[in-house]
Amino acid sequence: MKKNFTLTVFEKASVCRHFENEVFKRVSNREINFPVYLSAGQEYAPATIAGIVERKKIKPLIFGQHRGHSIYLSFGGNIVKLIKELKGKKDGCTYGMGGSLSIHSNEINMFGHDGFMGSNACIGTGACFSSKKPTIIFIGDAALEEDYVLASLSWVSKKKLPILFVVDDNNYAVLTKKDDRRDWKAKELAKAFKITSFDLKDDPKKIYNNINKYLFKKPMLINIHTNRIFWHAGAGKDKEKIFDRYLQQKKLLGKRGEIIDKKIGKKIKLLWEKS
Ligand SMILES: Cc1ncc(C[n+]2csc(CCOP(=O)(O)OP(=O)(O)O)c2C)c(N)n1
């Protein structure tokens, strides 16, 4: 029997959340002492998209930005290899050289980011144009403002490429909020390029219902509102009290949610200690 979609996504999100909490601890106590980009609070975007893609049995090309831990884990990246990567080991997923920023994995077709905000949009567009393979490009709400990202959107639309752009919209460019940076919305921008687009909360069912039918059948852009728990980089928390989709979904699942959360938390803690 097919597993309930909400449950599949929750399990993925739980892996991401516990993973990031373990990283946070290690950055705080300086066991990890290079820049890390945590995705806690934002895991429902990749977890949901990965859940949809898995159901369709598609293995897309994946181009992430920084905050890529949850993308890698949601799409089935080997967790031990990512732990080793963050410990700087040679048998890490990016041979201990990519760190948190440039997570790369041939196994899941994930291409490491170079640190240049939005460059993954151009590179992903080129890869899709030449291969015609289903492609997912994750960018932040600030990366969407880069001129070369706009040029990529234009080409994607002109060539009707099987691409899904996921704008992980946490409202911030480091510390500057969207309202202080621009007066347009991602959905309006995509519409101007004749790209089907949606502006959605990180609610898995809403994302599923909106993108499932036409995914990879035409270019699409989805702006997903998320809330970051941790700072732009490193170990620290923003002061504002935020809505936490993971905790909301856990509550929704009741006892089952609690059991999964505990079980996965324990497993990941152990993996971090052993790897
Ligand atoms: C071309 C370029 N300009 C500036 C930076 C410095 N920088 C790194 S991340 C960042 C903000 C990124 O915001 P967003 O794309 O929304 O991603 P988020 O960190 O919020 O997930 C900036 C300005 C950069 N890396 N590359």
CSV table of C-alpha atoms and ligand atoms in Angstrom, one decimal:
chain,number,residue,atom,x,y,z
A,1,MET,CA,0.0,0.0,0.0
A,2,LYS,CA,1.2,3.5,-0.9
A,3,LYS,CA,2.4,5.4,2.2
A,4,ASN,CA,0.4,8.5,3.0
A,5,PHE,CA,2.0,11.6,1.4
A,6,THR,CA,1.8,13.7,4.6
A,7,LEU,CA,3.7,11.0,6.5
A,8,THR,CA,6.3,10.5,3.8
A,9,VAL,CA,7.0,14.2,3.8
A,10,PHE,CA,7.1,14.4,7.6
A,11,GLU,CA,9.6,11.6,7.8
A,12,LYS,CA,11.9,13.4,5.3
A,13,ALA,CA,11.4,16.7,7.1
A,14,SER,CA,12.2,15.0,10.4
A,15,VAL,CA,15.5,13.7,9.1
A,16,CYS,CA,16.4,17.2,7.9
A,17,ARG,CA,15.4,18.9,11.2
A,18,HIS,CA,17.3,16.5,13.4
A,19,PHE,CA,20.3,16.6,11.1
A,20,GLU,CA,20.4,20.4,11.3
A,21,ASN,CA,20.0,20.4,15.1
A,22,GLU,CA,23.0,18.1,15.3
A,23,VAL,CA,25.0,20.4,13.0
A,24,PHE,CA,23.9,23.4,15.1
A,25,LYS,CA,25.2,21.8,18.3
A,26,ARG,CA,28.6,21.1,16.6
A,27,VAL,CA,28.9,24.6,15.2
A,28,SER,CA,28.1,26.1,18.6
A,29,ASN,CA,30.7,24.0,20.4
A,30,ARG,CA,33.3,24.7,17.5
A,31,GLU,CA,33.6,21.1,16.6
A,32,ILE,CA,32.7,22.3,13.1
A,33,ASN,CA,34.6,25.5,12.4
A,34,PHE,CA,33.9,26.4,8.8
A,35,PRO,CA,30.8,28.3,7.4
A,36,VAL,CA,27.6,26.3,7.5
A,37,TYR,CA,24.2,27.2,6.1
A,38,LEU,CA,21.4,25.6,8.0
A,39,SER,CA,18.0,24.9,6.5
A,40,ALA,CA,16.0,24.1,9.6
A,41,GLY,CA,12.6,25.8,9.4
A,42,GLN,CA,12.8,25.6,5.6
A,43,GLU,CA,12.8,21.8,5.2
A,44,TYR,CA,9.2,21.4,4.1
A,45,ALA,CA,10.0,22.9,0.7
A,46,PRO,CA,12.6,20.3,-0.4
A,47,ALA,CA,10.9,17.5,1.6
A,48,THR,CA,7.6,18.0,-0.2
A,49,ILE,CA,9.0,18.4,-3.7
A,50,ALA,CA,11.2,15.3,-3.2
A,51,GLY,CA,8.1,13.4,-2.0
A,52,ILE,CA,6.2,14.4,-5.2
A,53,VAL,CA,9.1,13.5,-7.5
A,54,GLU,CA,9.6,10.2,-5.7
A,55,ARG,CA,5.9,9.3,-6.3
A,56,LYS,CA,6.4,10.0,-10.0
A,57,LYS,CA,9.5,7.8,-10.0
A,58,ILE,CA,11.5,10.6,-11.6
A,59,LYS,CA,15.2,11.2,-10.8
A,60,PRO,CA,15.7,14.9,-11.7
A,61,LEU,CA,18.9,16.9,-12.0
A,62,ILE,CA,19.1,19.0,-8.8
A,63,PHE,CA,20.7,22.4,-8.5
A,64,GLY,CA,20.7,23.7,-5.0
A,65,GLN,CA,22.0,27.0,-3.5
A,66,HIS,CA,23.5,27.1,0.0
A,67,ARG,CA,21.3,25.7,2.8
A,68,GLY,CA,21.5,22.5,0.8
A,69,HIS,CA,21.5,19.9,3.6
A,70,SER,CA,17.7,19.4,3.4
A,71,ILE,CA,17.7,19.2,-0.4
A,72,TYR,CA,20.4,16.5,-0.3
A,73,LEU,CA,18.7,14.5,2.5
A,74,SER,CA,15.2,14.9,1.1
A,75,PHE,CA,16.2,13.6,-2.3
A,76,GLY,CA,17.8,10.5,-0.8
A,77,GLY,CA,21.4,11.6,-0.4
A,78,ASN,CA,23.4,9.3,1.8
A,79,ILE,CA,23.3,10.8,5.3
A,80,VAL,CA,26.5,9.2,6.5
A,81,LYS,CA,28.4,10.8,3.6
A,82,LEU,CA,27.0,14.2,4.5
A,83,ILE,CA,28.0,13.8,8.1
A,84,LYS,CA,31.5,12.9,6.9
A,85,GLU,CA,31.5,15.8,4.6
A,86,LEU,CA,30.8,18.2,7.5
A,87,LYS,CA,33.5,16.5,9.4
A,88,GLY,CA,35.9,17.2,6.5
A,89,LYS,CA,36.5,13.5,5.8
A,90,LYS,CA,37.8,12.3,2.4
A,91,ASP,CA,34.9,9.9,2.1
A,92,GLY,CA,32.3,12.6,2.5
A,93,CYS,CA,29.8,13.2,-0.3
A,94,THR,CA,32.0,15.9,-1.8
A,95,TYR,CA,35.3,14.3,-0.7
A,96,GLY,CA,35.5,16.6,2.3
A,97,MET,CA,36.2,19.6,0.1
A,98,GLY,CA,32.7,21.0,-0.6
A,99,GLY,CA,31.7,21.5,3.0
A,100,SER,CA,28.2,22.8,3.7
A,101,LEU,CA,28.0,25.1,0.8
A,102,SER,CA,28.8,22.9,-2.2
A,103,ILE,CA,27.0,19.6,-1.6
A,104,HIS,CA,27.5,17.4,-4.6
A,105,SER,CA,26.3,13.9,-5.2
A,106,ASN,CA,26.5,11.9,-8.4
A,107,GLU,CA,24.3,9.3,-6.8
A,108,ILE,CA,21.3,11.7,-6.6
A,109,ASN,CA,22.3,14.0,-9.5
A,110,MET,CA,22.9,16.9,-7.2
A,111,PHE,CA,25.3,19.5,-8.4
A,112,GLY,CA,27.4,21.4,-5.9
A,113,HIS,CA,26.9,25.2,-5.7
A,114,ASP,CA,29.8,27.6,-6.3
A,115,GLY,CA,28.7,30.2,-3.8
A,116,PHE,CA,27.7,32.8,-6.4
A,117,MET,CA,24.1,33.5,-5.6
A,118,GLY,CA,21.8,32.4,-8.4
A,119,SER,CA,24.5,30.8,-10.6
A,120,ASN,CA,22.8,27.5,-10.2
A,121,ALA,CA,19.9,28.9,-12.1
A,122,CYS,CA,22.0,29.5,-15.2
A,123,ILE,CA,24.0,26.3,-14.9
A,124,GLY,CA,20.8,24.2,-14.2
A,125,THR,CA,19.1,25.8,-17.2
A,126,GLY,CA,22.0,25.0,-19.4
A,127,ALA,CA,22.1,21.4,-18.2
A,128,CYS,CA,18.4,21.0,-18.8
A,129,PHE,CA,18.6,22.6,-22.2
A,130,SER,CA,21.3,20.2,-23.4
A,131,SER,CA,20.0,17.1,-21.8
A,132,LYS,CA,16.2,17.8,-21.7
A,133,LYS,CA,16.2,15.9,-18.4
A,134,PRO,CA,13.7,17.0,-15.7
A,135,THR,CA,15.5,19.6,-13.6
A,136,ILE,CA,14.9,21.3,-10.3
A,137,ILE,CA,16.6,24.5,-9.4
A,138,PHE,CA,16.3,25.7,-5.8
A,139,ILE,CA,17.1,29.4,-5.2
A,140,GLY,CA,16.6,31.9,-2.4
A,141,ASP,CA,14.2,34.9,-2.7
A,142,ALA,CA,17.3,37.2,-3.0
A,143,ALA,CA,19.0,35.0,-5.7
A,144,LEU,CA,15.9,35.5,-7.8
A,145,GLU,CA,16.8,39.2,-8.0
A,146,GLU,CA,20.1,38.5,-9.9
A,147,ASP,CA,20.0,39.6,-13.5
A,148,TYR,CA,21.4,36.3,-14.8
A,149,VAL,CA,18.6,34.4,-13.1
A,150,LEU,CA,16.1,36.5,-15.0
A,151,ALA,CA,17.9,35.7,-18.3
A,152,SER,CA,17.7,32.0,-17.4
A,153,LEU,CA,13.9,32.3,-16.8
A,154,SER,CA,13.5,33.9,-20.2
A,155,TRP,CA,15.4,31.0,-21.9
A,156,VAL,CA,13.5,28.4,-19.9
A,157,SER,CA,10.3,29.8,-21.1
A,158,LYS,CA,11.3,30.3,-24.7
A,159,LYS,CA,12.5,26.7,-25.0
A,160,LYS,CA,9.7,25.3,-22.8
A,161,LEU,CA,12.2,23.3,-20.7
A,162,PRO,CA,11.1,20.7,-18.1
A,163,ILE,CA,12.3,22.8,-15.2
A,164,LEU,CA,10.8,23.5,-11.8
A,165,PHE,CA,12.2,26.6,-10.1
A,166,VAL,CA,11.7,26.5,-6.4
A,167,VAL,CA,12.1,29.8,-4.7
A,168,ASP,CA,12.7,29.1,-1.1
A,169,ASP,CA,11.3,32.4,0.2
A,170,ASN,CA,12.4,33.0,3.8
A,171,ASN,CA,12.1,36.8,3.3
A,172,TYR,CA,15.7,37.5,3.9
A,173,ALA,CA,18.9,38.4,2.0
A,174,VAL,CA,21.2,37.9,5.0
A,175,LEU,CA,19.5,40.5,7.2
A,176,THR,CA,17.5,42.6,4.6
A,177,LYS,CA,13.9,41.9,4.2
A,178,LYS,CA,12.1,41.5,0.9
A,179,ASP,CA,10.0,44.7,1.3
A,180,ASP,CA,13.2,46.7,1.6
A,181,ARG,CA,14.6,45.2,-1.6
A,182,ARG,CA,11.9,45.1,-4.2
A,183,ASP,CA,8.3,45.8,-5.0
A,184,TRP,CA,7.5,42.8,-7.1
A,185,LYS,CA,6.6,39.2,-6.4
A,186,ALA,CA,8.1,36.0,-7.7
A,187,LYS,CA,4.8,34.9,-9.1
A,188,GLU,CA,4.3,38.2,-11.1
A,189,LEU,CA,7.8,38.0,-12.4
A,190,ALA,CA,7.3,34.4,-13.7
A,191,LYS,CA,4.0,35.4,-15.2
A,192,ALA,CA,5.7,38.2,-17.2
A,193,PHE,CA,8.0,35.5,-18.7
A,194,LYS,CA,4.9,33.3,-19.4
A,195,ILE,CA,6.0,30.7,-16.8
A,196,THR,CA,3.3,28.9,-14.8
A,197,SER,CA,3.8,30.0,-11.2
A,198,PHE,CA,2.4,29.7,-7.7
A,199,ASP,CA,2.8,31.5,-4.5
A,200,LEU,CA,2.3,29.1,-1.6
A,201,LYS,CA,2.9,28.5,2.0
A,202,ASP,CA,5.1,25.5,2.8
A,203,ASP,CA,2.0,23.3,3.3
A,204,PRO,CA,2.7,19.9,1.7
A,205,LYS,CA,-0.8,19.3,0.5
A,206,LYS,CA,-1.1,22.7,-1.1
A,207,ILE,CA,2.2,22.3,-2.9
A,208,TYR,CA,1.2,18.8,-4.1
A,209,ASN,CA,-2.2,19.9,-5.4
A,210,ASN,CA,-0.7,22.9,-7.3
A,211,ILE,CA,2.3,21.4,-9.0
A,212,ASN,CA,1.7,17.6,-9.3
A,213,LYS,CA,-0.3,17.6,-12.6
A,214,TYR,CA,2.1,19.7,-14.8
A,215,LEU,CA,5.4,19.0,-13.1
A,216,PHE,CA,8.1,18.8,-15.8
A,217,LYS,CA,5.5,19.0,-18.5
A,218,LYS,CA,6.2,22.7,-18.8
A,219,PRO,CA,8.4,25.2,-17.0
A,220,MET,CA,7.1,26.1,-13.6
A,221,LEU,CA,8.1,28.4,-10.8
A,222,ILE,CA,6.9,28.0,-7.3
A,223,ASN,CA,7.5,30.5,-4.6
A,224,ILE,CA,7.3,28.8,-1.2
A,225,HIS,CA,7.1,30.9,2.0
A,226,THR,CA,9.3,29.4,4.7
A,227,ASN,CA,10.8,30.6,8.0
A,228,ARG,CA,14.4,30.2,8.8
A,229,ILE,CA,15.2,29.1,12.3
A,230,PHE,CA,18.9,29.9,12.2
A,231,TRP,CA,20.9,32.9,11.0
A,232,HIS,CA,22.1,33.3,7.4
A,233,ALA,CA,25.3,31.4,8.3
A,234,GLY,CA,26.8,29.7,11.4
A,235,ALA,CA,25.1,29.0,14.7
A,236,GLY,CA,22.7,31.6,15.9
A,237,LYS,CA,19.0,32.2,16.0
A,238,ASP,CA,16.9,35.2,14.8
A,239,LYS,CA,15.0,36.7,17.6
A,240,GLU,CA,11.6,36.8,16.0
A,241,LYS,CA,9.1,34.1,17.1
A,242,ILE,CA,8.4,32.2,13.9
A,243,PHE,CA,5.8,29.8,12.6
A,244,ASP,CA,7.3,26.3,12.5
A,245,ARG,CA,5.8,24.0,9.8
A,246,TYR,CA,7.6,21.0,11.2
A,247,LEU,CA,6.1,21.4,14.6
A,248,GLN,CA,2.7,22.1,13.1
A,249,GLN,CA,2.8,18.9,11.0
A,250,LYS,CA,4.1,16.9,14.0
A,251,LYS,CA,1.1,18.1,16.0
A,252,LEU,CA,-1.2,17.2,13.2
A,253,LEU,CA,0.0,13.7,13.1
A,254,GLY,CA,-0.5,13.3,16.9
A,255,LYS,CA,1.1,10.3,18.6
A,256,ARG,CA,2.4,9.0,15.3
A,257,GLY,CA,4.2,12.3,14.7
A,258,GLU,CA,5.8,12.1,18.2
A,259,ILE,CA,7.0,8.5,17.7
A,260,ILE,CA,8.5,9.2,14.3
A,261,ASP,CA,10.2,12.4,15.6
A,262,LYS,CA,11.7,10.6,18.6
A,263,LYS,CA,12.8,7.6,16.6
A,264,ILE,CA,14.5,9.6,13.8
A,265,GLY,CA,16.1,12.0,16.3
A,266,LYS,CA,17.7,9.1,18.2
A,267,LYS,CA,18.9,7.5,15.0
A,268,ILE,CA,20.5,10.7,13.7
A,269,LYS,CA,22.2,11.5,16.9
A,270,LEU,CA,23.8,8.0,16.9
A,271,LEU,CA,24.9,8.4,13.3
A,272,TRP,CA,26.6,11.7,14.1
A,273,GLU,CA,28.4,10.1,17.0
A,274,LYS,CA,29.5,7.0,15.0
A,275,SER,CA,30.4,8.4,11.6
B,1,LIG,C1,26.4,37.1,-6.5
B,1,LIG,C2,26.5,37.2,-5.0
B,1,LIG,N1,26.1,38.3,-4.4
B,1,LIG,C3,26.2,38.4,-3.0
B,1,LIG,C4,26.5,37.3,-2.3
B,1,LIG,C5,26.6,37.3,-0.8
B,1,LIG,N2,25.4,36.6,-0.3
B,1,LIG,C6,25.6,35.3,0.1
B,1,LIG,S1,24.1,34.7,0.5
B,1,LIG,C7,23.3,36.1,0.3
B,1,LIG,C8,21.8,36.2,0.6
B,1,LIG,C9,21.1,35.0,0.0
B,1,LIG,O1,19.7,35.2,0.2
B,1,LIG,P1,18.8,34.2,-0.5
B,1,LIG,O2,19.1,33.9,-1.9
B,1,LIG,O3,17.4,34.6,-0.3
B,1,LIG,O4,19.0,32.8,0.3
B,1,LIG,P2,18.9,32.5,1.9
B,1,LIG,O5,20.2,32.6,2.5
B,1,LIG,O6,17.9,33.5,2.4
B,1,LIG,O7,18.4,31.1,1.9
B,1,LIG,C10,24.2,37.1,-0.1
B,1,LIG,C11,23.8,38.5,-0.4
B,1,LIG,C12,26.9,36.1,-3.0
B,1,LIG,N3,27.2,34.9,-2.4
B,1,LIG,N4,26.8,36.1,-4.4
